[in-house]
């Protein structure tokens, strides 16, 4: 038995945004619009809202969202009383919009609902209608049922999660990703890879997520470099599709140790989620394969082999070929190393303890011991003592994060004044 859920409506394709802006009108006339600080890609949405004389409040965020940001912005949003939330941007922007759509109509604060560090109370009142418009091919947040938020006080990343939080409309227009710089493209693509990889080998896959993962890995493999290094438009479309498949996969299967460790490290390092998971991925794969071999898990080993076959276009490829593929891609895309963010200056003991409490790690196909997780961290750091000298970014307090990333809120109430 299995179930599969996704966003209510997906509109995919080049030019999808411009041709489907009228969907906003189905949900009312007042919009809480969430974007990143660079509003270039949000401009068609703003122009449409103005042309339609719709009432809107614009929240522009910088960086990844944290719980205090959501609480402060929800207070403003509750006064504004929007009919819907529209988020246009990368995964962080979509997560912020998704969290606001859920929190604004519900009583209490975020800690009542958030998992692991909060009370995990189920969302009672249905979230506001939510329209997700990704401008990067990365997290697939347009089709996931959770919003990842940093908890400053606990120094971990946790999720606000509910099937009710799936977007009402996901508008996936690959043209919005055209021209994205090489590093942002590369780390987004590798976030997609880690979603597809972890969901494919996780402890709870199903035939539909297997299909989704295999197709996602195939598209990612054939288009990764052309999209990220040459900005090839056809390849960009493949990557947007693969990112969406990655989101579908993790919503309906599970994750694993790369995301488990990332939820702990992400609250302690000022490093993008995508870089953390991508850099952890090959080490987690190797540990899982070693554990699978020692436990005679042929089913799991055959999944790793199939993944290697897809990534190398060689049906007989050895498992190690798949792991080497990841390492080569990381190097060619020049993703930063975690030692650049001072990973060694974190307490590996605390990181592993926090990771073991995460929801993601429970999806790992084989439980990894504390010692093996510590070993992964040592592998991923490999700094030979250089790391601790560059640890200025470690352990940022939430107040500092808020200070540097307080959302900018502007309100257009022309409709109210009419
Ligand atoms: Fe991820």
CSV table of C-alpha atoms and ligand atoms in Angstrom, one decimal:
chain,number,residue,atom,x,y,z
A,1,UNK,CA,0.0,0.0,0.0
A,2,UNK,CA,1.2,3.5,-0.7
A,3,UNK,CA,-0.1,7.0,-1.3
A,4,UNK,CA,1.1,9.8,-3.5
A,5,UNK,CA,0.4,13.5,-3.0
A,6,UNK,CA,1.4,16.6,-4.9
A,7,UNK,CA,0.3,20.1,-5.5
A,8,UNK,CA,-3.3,20.4,-6.7
A,9,UNK,CA,-2.4,21.9,-10.0
A,10,UNK,CA,1.0,22.1,-11.8
A,11,UNK,CA,1.5,24.4,-14.8
A,12,UNK,CA,4.8,23.6,-16.4
A,13,UNK,CA,6.6,24.9,-19.5
A,14,UNK,CA,8.4,27.9,-21.1
A,15,UNK,CA,6.2,30.9,-20.8
A,16,UNK,CA,4.0,29.3,-18.1
A,17,UNK,CA,4.1,32.3,-15.8
A,18,UNK,CA,2.9,34.9,-18.3
A,19,UNK,CA,0.1,32.7,-19.6
A,20,UNK,CA,-1.2,31.7,-16.2
A,21,UNK,CA,-1.2,34.8,-14.1
A,22,UNK,CA,-5.0,34.9,-14.2
A,23,UNK,CA,-5.1,31.9,-11.8
A,24,UNK,CA,-4.6,34.4,-9.0
A,25,UNK,CA,-8.1,35.8,-9.6
A,26,UNK,CA,-9.6,32.5,-8.7
A,27,UNK,CA,-8.5,32.9,-5.1
A,28,UNK,CA,-9.6,36.5,-4.4
A,29,UNK,CA,-8.1,40.0,-4.8
A,30,UNK,CA,-5.6,40.5,-2.0
A,31,UNK,CA,-2.1,38.9,-2.2
A,32,UNK,CA,0.7,38.5,0.2
A,33,UNK,CA,3.6,38.4,-2.3
A,34,UNK,CA,6.9,36.9,-1.1
A,35,UNK,CA,10.1,37.3,-3.2
A,36,UNK,CA,13.8,37.5,-2.8
A,37,UNK,CA,15.7,40.8,-2.5
A,38,UNK,CA,16.3,40.9,-6.3
A,39,UNK,CA,12.8,41.5,-7.7
A,40,UNK,CA,13.6,41.3,-11.4
A,41,UNK,CA,11.9,37.9,-11.8
A,42,UNK,CA,8.9,38.9,-9.7
A,43,UNK,CA,8.2,41.9,-11.9
A,44,UNK,CA,5.6,40.2,-14.2
A,45,UNK,CA,3.7,39.3,-11.1
A,46,UNK,CA,3.8,42.8,-9.6
A,47,UNK,CA,2.8,44.3,-12.9
A,48,UNK,CA,-0.1,41.9,-13.2
A,49,UNK,CA,-1.3,42.7,-9.6
A,50,UNK,CA,-1.1,46.5,-10.4
A,51,UNK,CA,-2.9,46.0,-13.7
A,52,UNK,CA,-5.6,44.1,-12.1
A,53,UNK,CA,-5.9,46.7,-9.3
A,54,UNK,CA,-5.4,44.0,-6.8
A,55,UNK,CA,-4.4,44.7,-3.2
A,56,UNK,CA,-1.0,43.4,-2.3
A,57,UNK,CA,1.6,43.4,0.4
A,58,UNK,CA,5.2,42.6,-0.7
A,59,UNK,CA,7.6,40.8,1.5
A,60,UNK,CA,11.2,40.6,0.2
A,61,UNK,CA,13.5,38.2,2.1
A,62,UNK,CA,17.2,37.6,2.1
A,63,UNK,CA,18.7,34.2,2.8
A,64,UNK,CA,17.1,31.1,4.3
A,65,UNK,CA,14.1,31.7,6.5
A,66,UNK,CA,14.1,31.3,10.3
A,67,UNK,CA,11.3,30.9,12.7
A,68,UNK,CA,11.4,34.4,14.1
A,69,UNK,CA,11.2,35.8,10.5
A,70,UNK,CA,8.1,33.8,9.9
A,71,UNK,CA,6.5,34.9,13.2
A,72,UNK,CA,7.3,38.6,12.7
A,73,UNK,CA,6.0,38.5,9.1
A,74,UNK,CA,2.9,36.5,10.0
A,75,UNK,CA,1.9,39.3,12.5
A,76,UNK,CA,2.1,41.8,9.6
A,77,UNK,CA,0.3,39.4,7.3
A,78,UNK,CA,-2.6,38.8,9.8
A,79,UNK,CA,-3.3,42.5,9.9
A,80,UNK,CA,-3.3,42.7,6.1
A,81,UNK,CA,-5.7,39.7,5.8
A,82,UNK,CA,-4.6,38.4,2.4
A,83,UNK,CA,-6.8,36.0,0.3
A,84,UNK,CA,-3.7,34.1,-0.9
A,85,UNK,CA,0.1,33.9,-0.7
A,86,UNK,CA,2.1,34.0,-3.9
A,87,UNK,CA,5.8,33.2,-3.6
A,88,UNK,CA,8.2,33.7,-6.5
A,89,UNK,CA,11.9,32.9,-6.0
A,90,UNK,CA,14.3,30.1,-4.9
A,91,UNK,CA,13.6,27.4,-2.4
A,92,UNK,CA,14.0,29.7,0.6
A,93,UNK,CA,11.4,32.1,-0.8
A,94,UNK,CA,8.9,29.3,-1.5
A,95,UNK,CA,9.5,27.9,2.0
A,96,UNK,CA,8.8,31.3,3.6
A,97,UNK,CA,5.6,31.8,1.5
A,98,UNK,CA,4.5,28.2,2.4
A,99,UNK,CA,5.1,28.8,6.1
A,100,UNK,CA,3.2,32.1,6.1
A,101,UNK,CA,0.3,30.6,4.2
A,102,UNK,CA,0.0,28.0,7.0
A,103,UNK,CA,0.7,30.2,10.0
A,104,UNK,CA,-1.3,33.3,9.2
A,105,UNK,CA,-4.7,31.7,9.6
A,106,UNK,CA,-3.7,29.5,12.6
A,107,UNK,CA,-3.5,30.6,16.3
A,108,UNK,CA,-0.4,30.5,18.4
A,109,UNK,CA,3.2,30.7,17.3
A,110,UNK,CA,5.4,28.7,15.0
A,111,UNK,CA,6.9,26.6,17.8
A,112,UNK,CA,3.4,25.2,18.4
A,113,UNK,CA,3.5,23.5,15.0
A,114,UNK,CA,7.1,23.0,14.1
A,115,UNK,CA,8.5,19.5,14.5
A,116,UNK,CA,11.5,18.3,16.6
A,117,UNK,CA,12.1,21.5,18.5
A,118,UNK,CA,8.4,22.5,18.8
A,119,UNK,CA,5.2,20.9,19.9
A,120,UNK,CA,4.4,19.3,16.4
A,121,UNK,CA,0.7,20.2,16.8
A,122,UNK,CA,-1.1,19.5,13.5
A,123,UNK,CA,-2.1,22.6,11.5
A,124,UNK,CA,-5.8,23.0,12.4
A,125,UNK,CA,-7.1,25.7,10.1
A,126,UNK,CA,-6.6,25.2,6.4
A,127,UNK,CA,-3.7,27.3,5.1
A,128,UNK,CA,-4.3,30.2,2.8
A,129,UNK,CA,-4.3,29.4,-0.9
A,130,UNK,CA,-0.7,29.2,-1.9
A,131,UNK,CA,0.8,29.7,-5.3
A,132,UNK,CA,4.4,28.7,-5.8
A,133,UNK,CA,6.6,30.0,-8.6
A,134,UNK,CA,10.2,28.7,-8.5
A,135,UNK,CA,12.9,30.7,-10.2
A,136,UNK,CA,15.6,28.1,-9.6
A,137,UNK,CA,15.8,24.4,-10.3
A,138,UNK,CA,16.7,23.2,-6.8
A,139,UNK,CA,14.6,22.1,-3.9
A,140,UNK,CA,11.3,21.3,-5.6
A,141,UNK,CA,9.5,23.2,-2.8
A,142,UNK,CA,6.7,24.0,-5.3
A,143,UNK,CA,5.5,20.4,-4.8
A,144,UNK,CA,6.6,19.6,-1.2
A,145,UNK,CA,4.4,19.7,1.9
A,146,UNK,CA,7.0,21.2,4.3
A,147,UNK,CA,8.8,24.5,4.9
A,148,UNK,CA,12.3,24.2,6.2
A,149,UNK,CA,13.1,26.8,8.9
A,150,UNK,CA,16.1,27.6,10.9
A,151,UNK,CA,15.6,27.6,14.7
A,152,UNK,CA,18.2,30.0,16.0
A,153,UNK,CA,17.7,29.0,19.7
A,154,UNK,CA,18.2,25.3,19.0
A,155,UNK,CA,20.7,25.8,16.1
A,156,UNK,CA,19.1,23.3,13.9
A,157,UNK,CA,16.8,23.4,10.8
A,158,UNK,CA,13.4,21.9,11.3
A,159,UNK,CA,10.2,21.6,9.2
A,160,UNK,CA,6.7,22.9,9.5
A,161,UNK,CA,4.9,20.1,7.8
A,162,UNK,CA,1.4,19.2,6.7
A,163,UNK,CA,-0.2,17.7,3.6
A,164,UNK,CA,-2.4,20.8,3.8
A,165,UNK,CA,0.7,22.9,2.9
A,166,UNK,CA,1.0,21.6,-0.6
A,167,UNK,CA,0.6,24.4,-3.1
A,168,UNK,CA,-2.7,25.0,-4.7
A,169,UNK,CA,-0.9,26.0,-7.9
A,170,UNK,CA,2.7,25.4,-8.8
A,171,UNK,CA,3.8,27.4,-11.8
A,172,UNK,CA,7.1,26.0,-13.1
A,173,UNK,CA,8.4,28.2,-15.9
A,174,UNK,CA,12.0,27.2,-16.8
A,175,UNK,CA,12.6,30.5,-18.5
A,176,UNK,CA,12.7,32.0,-15.0
A,177,UNK,CA,15.9,30.0,-14.4
A,178,UNK,CA,17.6,31.3,-17.6
A,179,UNK,CA,20.8,33.2,-16.9
A,180,UNK,CA,21.2,31.9,-13.3
A,181,UNK,CA,24.8,32.1,-12.3
A,182,UNK,CA,26.9,28.9,-12.4
A,183,UNK,CA,27.3,28.5,-8.7
A,184,UNK,CA,23.6,29.0,-7.9
A,185,UNK,CA,22.7,26.6,-10.7
A,186,UNK,CA,25.2,24.0,-9.7
A,187,UNK,CA,24.3,23.9,-6.0
A,188,UNK,CA,20.6,23.8,-6.9
A,189,UNK,CA,21.1,20.9,-9.3
A,190,UNK,CA,23.0,19.0,-6.6
A,191,UNK,CA,20.2,19.7,-4.1
A,192,UNK,CA,17.9,18.1,-6.7
A,193,UNK,CA,20.3,15.2,-7.0
A,194,UNK,CA,20.4,14.6,-3.2
A,195,UNK,CA,16.6,14.5,-3.1
A,196,UNK,CA,16.4,12.0,-5.9
A,197,UNK,CA,19.2,9.9,-4.6
A,198,UNK,CA,18.0,9.8,-1.0
A,199,UNK,CA,14.4,9.1,-2.0
A,200,UNK,CA,15.5,6.3,-4.3
A,201,UNK,CA,17.4,4.4,-1.7
A,202,UNK,CA,15.4,5.3,1.4
A,203,UNK,CA,13.7,2.9,3.7
A,204,UNK,CA,10.3,3.6,2.4
A,205,UNK,CA,10.1,4.0,-1.4
A,206,UNK,CA,7.1,3.1,-3.6
A,207,UNK,CA,6.7,2.2,-7.3
A,208,UNK,CA,5.7,5.7,-8.1
A,209,UNK,CA,8.5,7.4,-6.3
A,210,UNK,CA,11.0,4.9,-8.0
A,211,UNK,CA,9.7,6.0,-11.4
A,212,UNK,CA,9.9,9.6,-10.5
A,213,UNK,CA,13.5,9.3,-9.1
A,214,UNK,CA,14.7,7.3,-12.1
A,215,UNK,CA,13.4,9.8,-14.6
A,216,UNK,CA,14.7,12.7,-12.5
A,217,UNK,CA,18.2,11.2,-12.3
A,218,UNK,CA,18.1,10.5,-16.1
A,219,UNK,CA,17.3,14.1,-16.9
A,220,UNK,CA,19.7,15.5,-14.4
A,221,UNK,CA,22.5,13.4,-15.8
A,222,UNK,CA,21.9,14.4,-19.4
A,223,UNK,CA,21.4,18.1,-18.8
A,224,UNK,CA,23.4,19.1,-15.7
A,225,UNK,CA,26.5,20.6,-17.3
A,226,UNK,CA,24.7,22.1,-20.3
A,227,UNK,CA,22.3,23.9,-18.0
A,228,UNK,CA,24.7,25.0,-15.3
A,229,UNK,CA,27.8,25.8,-17.4
A,230,UNK,CA,26.4,26.8,-20.8
A,231,UNK,CA,22.9,28.1,-19.8
A,232,UNK,CA,21.4,25.8,-22.5
A,233,UNK,CA,17.7,26.5,-22.5
A,234,UNK,CA,16.6,22.9,-23.3
A,235,UNK,CA,18.8,21.6,-20.5
A,236,UNK,CA,17.4,24.3,-18.1
A,237,UNK,CA,13.9,22.9,-18.8
A,238,UNK,CA,15.1,19.4,-18.0
A,239,UNK,CA,16.6,20.6,-14.7
A,240,UNK,CA,13.4,22.4,-13.7
A,241,UNK,CA,11.5,19.2,-14.4
A,242,UNK,CA,14.1,17.1,-12.4
A,243,UNK,CA,13.9,19.5,-9.5
A,244,UNK,CA,10.1,19.2,-9.4
A,245,UNK,CA,10.4,15.4,-9.6
A,246,UNK,CA,12.9,15.6,-6.6
A,247,UNK,CA,10.3,17.5,-4.6
A,248,UNK,CA,7.6,14.9,-5.5
A,249,UNK,CA,10.0,12.1,-4.5
A,250,UNK,CA,10.8,13.5,-1.0
A,251,UNK,CA,7.2,14.3,-0.3
A,252,UNK,CA,6.1,10.7,-0.9
A,253,UNK,CA,9.2,8.7,0.0
A,254,UNK,CA,11.8,9.5,2.7
A,255,UNK,CA,15.1,11.2,2.9
A,256,UNK,CA,18.3,9.9,4.6
A,257,UNK,CA,21.5,10.7,6.5
A,258,UNK,CA,22.7,13.5,4.2
A,259,UNK,CA,19.6,15.5,5.0
A,260,UNK,CA,19.6,14.4,8.6
A,261,UNK,CA,23.2,15.7,9.1
A,262,UNK,CA,22.3,18.8,7.0
A,263,UNK,CA,19.4,19.7,9.3
A,264,UNK,CA,21.9,19.7,12.2
A,265,UNK,CA,24.7,21.5,10.4
A,266,UNK,CA,22.4,23.9,8.7
A,267,UNK,CA,21.5,25.5,12.0
A,268,UNK,CA,25.1,25.9,13.0
A,269,UNK,CA,26.9,27.0,9.8
A,270,UNK,CA,26.2,29.9,7.6
A,271,UNK,CA,26.2,27.6,4.6
A,272,UNK,CA,23.5,27.0,2.0
A,273,UNK,CA,21.4,23.8,2.5
A,274,UNK,CA,22.2,22.7,-1.0
A,275,UNK,CA,26.0,22.8,-0.5
A,276,UNK,CA,25.8,21.0,2.8
A,277,UNK,CA,23.7,18.1,1.4
A,278,UNK,CA,25.6,17.9,-1.8
A,279,UNK,CA,29.0,17.7,-0.1
A,280,UNK,CA,27.7,15.1,2.4
A,281,UNK,CA,26.1,13.0,-0.4
A,282,UNK,CA,29.0,10.9,-1.7
A,283,UNK,CA,30.2,10.1,1.9
A,284,UNK,CA,26.7,9.0,3.0
A,285,UNK,CA,26.4,6.9,-0.1
A,286,UNK,CA,29.7,5.1,0.6
A,287,UNK,CA,28.7,4.5,4.2
A,288,UNK,CA,25.3,3.1,3.3
A,289,UNK,CA,26.9,0.8,0.7
A,290,UNK,CA,29.4,-0.5,3.2
A,291,UNK,CA,26.6,-1.1,5.7
A,292,UNK,CA,24.4,-2.8,3.0
A,293,UNK,CA,27.3,-5.1,2.0
A,294,UNK,CA,28.0,-6.1,5.6
A,295,UNK,CA,24.3,-6.8,6.2
A,296,UNK,CA,23.8,-8.6,2.9
A,297,UNK,CA,21.2,-6.1,1.7
A,298,UNK,CA,21.0,-7.1,-1.9
A,299,UNK,CA,17.8,-5.1,-2.5
A,300,UNK,CA,19.6,-1.9,-1.5
A,301,UNK,CA,22.8,-2.7,-3.3
A,302,UNK,CA,20.8,-3.2,-6.5
A,303,UNK,CA,19.3,0.2,-6.1
A,304,UNK,CA,22.7,1.8,-5.8
A,305,UNK,CA,23.8,-0.2,-8.9
A,306,UNK,CA,20.8,1.0,-10.9
A,307,UNK,CA,21.5,4.5,-9.9
A,308,UNK,CA,25.1,4.1,-11.1
A,309,UNK,CA,23.8,2.7,-14.4
A,310,UNK,CA,21.6,5.7,-14.9
A,311,UNK,CA,24.3,8.2,-14.1
A,312,UNK,CA,26.9,6.6,-16.3
A,313,UNK,CA,24.7,5.4,-19.1
A,314,UNK,CA,26.2,2.0,-18.6
A,315,UNK,CA,23.8,-0.7,-17.5
A,316,UNK,CA,26.6,-2.8,-16.0
A,317,UNK,CA,28.2,0.1,-14.1
A,318,UNK,CA,29.6,-0.7,-10.6
A,319,UNK,CA,28.1,1.0,-7.6
A,320,UNK,CA,31.3,3.0,-7.1
A,321,UNK,CA,30.9,4.6,-10.5
A,322,UNK,CA,27.8,6.3,-9.2
A,323,UNK,CA,29.6,7.7,-6.2
A,324,UNK,CA,32.5,8.8,-8.3
A,325,UNK,CA,30.0,10.6,-10.6
A,326,UNK,CA,28.8,12.7,-7.7
A,327,UNK,CA,32.4,13.6,-6.7
A,328,UNK,CA,33.3,14.5,-10.2
A,329,UNK,CA,30.2,16.7,-10.6
A,330,UNK,CA,30.9,18.5,-7.3
A,331,UNK,CA,34.4,19.3,-8.4
A,332,UNK,CA,33.5,20.3,-11.9
A,333,UNK,CA,30.7,22.6,-10.7
A,334,UNK,CA,33.2,24.0,-8.1
A,335,UNK,CA,30.8,23.8,-5.2
A,336,UNK,CA,32.5,25.1,-2.0
A,337,UNK,CA,33.8,22.7,0.5
A,338,UNK,CA,32.2,22.5,4.0
A,339,UNK,CA,35.6,23.4,5.5
A,340,UNK,CA,35.2,26.8,3.8
A,341,UNK,CA,32.3,27.3,6.2
A,342,UNK,CA,34.3,26.1,9.3
A,343,UNK,CA,32.6,22.7,9.7
A,344,UNK,CA,35.4,21.4,12.0
A,345,UNK,CA,34.7,24.1,14.5
A,346,UNK,CA,31.3,22.6,15.2
A,347,UNK,CA,31.0,19.9,17.9
A,348,UNK,CA,30.6,16.7,15.9
A,349,UNK,CA,29.1,15.1,19.0
A,350,UNK,CA,26.3,17.8,19.1
A,351,UNK,CA,25.9,17.7,15.3
A,352,UNK,CA,25.3,13.9,15.3
A,353,UNK,CA,23.0,14.0,18.4
A,354,UNK,CA,20.9,16.7,16.6
A,355,UNK,CA,21.0,14.8,13.4
A,356,UNK,CA,19.7,11.6,15.1
A,357,UNK,CA,16.7,13.6,16.3
A,358,UNK,CA,15.8,14.8,12.8
A,359,UNK,CA,13.0,13.4,10.7
A,360,UNK,CA,15.2,13.0,7.7
A,361,UNK,CA,17.6,10.6,9.2
A,362,UNK,CA,14.9,8.1,10.1
A,363,UNK,CA,14.4,7.6,6.3
A,364,UNK,CA,18.0,6.3,5.8
A,365,UNK,CA,17.8,2.8,4.4
A,366,UNK,CA,20.1,1.4,7.2
A,367,UNK,CA,20.4,3.0,10.7
A,368,UNK,CA,24.0,4.4,10.9
A,369,UNK,CA,25.7,4.4,14.3
A,370,UNK,CA,26.9,7.6,16.0
A,371,UNK,CA,30.5,6.5,15.2
A,372,UNK,CA,29.7,6.1,11.4
A,373,UNK,CA,28.0,9.5,11.3
A,374,UNK,CA,31.0,11.0,13.1
A,375,UNK,CA,33.2,9.4,10.5
A,376,UNK,CA,31.2,11.0,7.7
A,377,UNK,CA,31.6,14.4,9.2
A,378,UNK,CA,35.4,13.8,9.5
A,379,UNK,CA,35.5,12.8,5.8
A,380,UNK,CA,33.5,15.8,4.7
A,381,UNK,CA,35.7,18.2,6.6
A,382,UNK,CA,39.1,16.8,5.8
A,383,UNK,CA,40.6,20.2,6.7
A,384,UNK,CA,43.8,19.1,8.3
A,385,UNK,CA,43.4,21.7,11.0
A,386,UNK,CA,42.7,24.7,8.7
A,387,UNK,CA,39.0,24.8,9.4
A,388,UNK,CA,39.1,26.1,12.9
A,389,UNK,CA,40.9,29.3,11.9
A,390,UNK,CA,38.1,30.2,9.5
A,391,UNK,CA,35.2,29.6,11.8
A,392,UNK,CA,33.9,33.1,12.1
A,393,UNK,CA,30.5,32.1,10.6
A,394,UNK,CA,29.9,29.3,13.1
A,395,UNK,CA,27.0,29.4,15.5
A,396,UNK,CA,25.3,32.6,14.5
A,397,UNK,CA,22.6,33.6,17.0
A,398,UNK,CA,19.1,34.0,15.6
A,399,UNK,CA,19.1,37.7,16.6
A,400,UNK,CA,22.1,38.2,14.3
A,401,UNK,CA,20.4,36.4,11.5
A,402,UNK,CA,17.2,38.4,12.0
A,403,UNK,CA,19.2,41.6,12.0
A,404,UNK,CA,20.9,40.8,8.8
A,405,UNK,CA,17.9,39.4,7.0
A,406,UNK,CA,14.8,41.1,8.3
A,407,UNK,CA,12.2,41.0,5.5
A,408,UNK,CA,11.4,44.2,3.7
A,409,UNK,CA,7.6,44.7,3.7
A,410,UNK,CA,5.8,47.1,1.3
A,411,UNK,CA,2.1,47.4,1.0
A,412,UNK,CA,0.0,48.5,-2.0
A,413,UNK,CA,-3.5,49.1,-0.8
A,414,UNK,CA,-4.9,50.9,-3.9
A,415,UNK,CA,-7.8,48.5,-4.0
A,416,UNK,CA,-8.7,49.4,-0.4
A,417,UNK,CA,-8.8,53.1,-1.2
A,418,UNK,CA,-11.1,52.7,-4.2
B,1,LIG,FE1,17.4,19.2,0.2
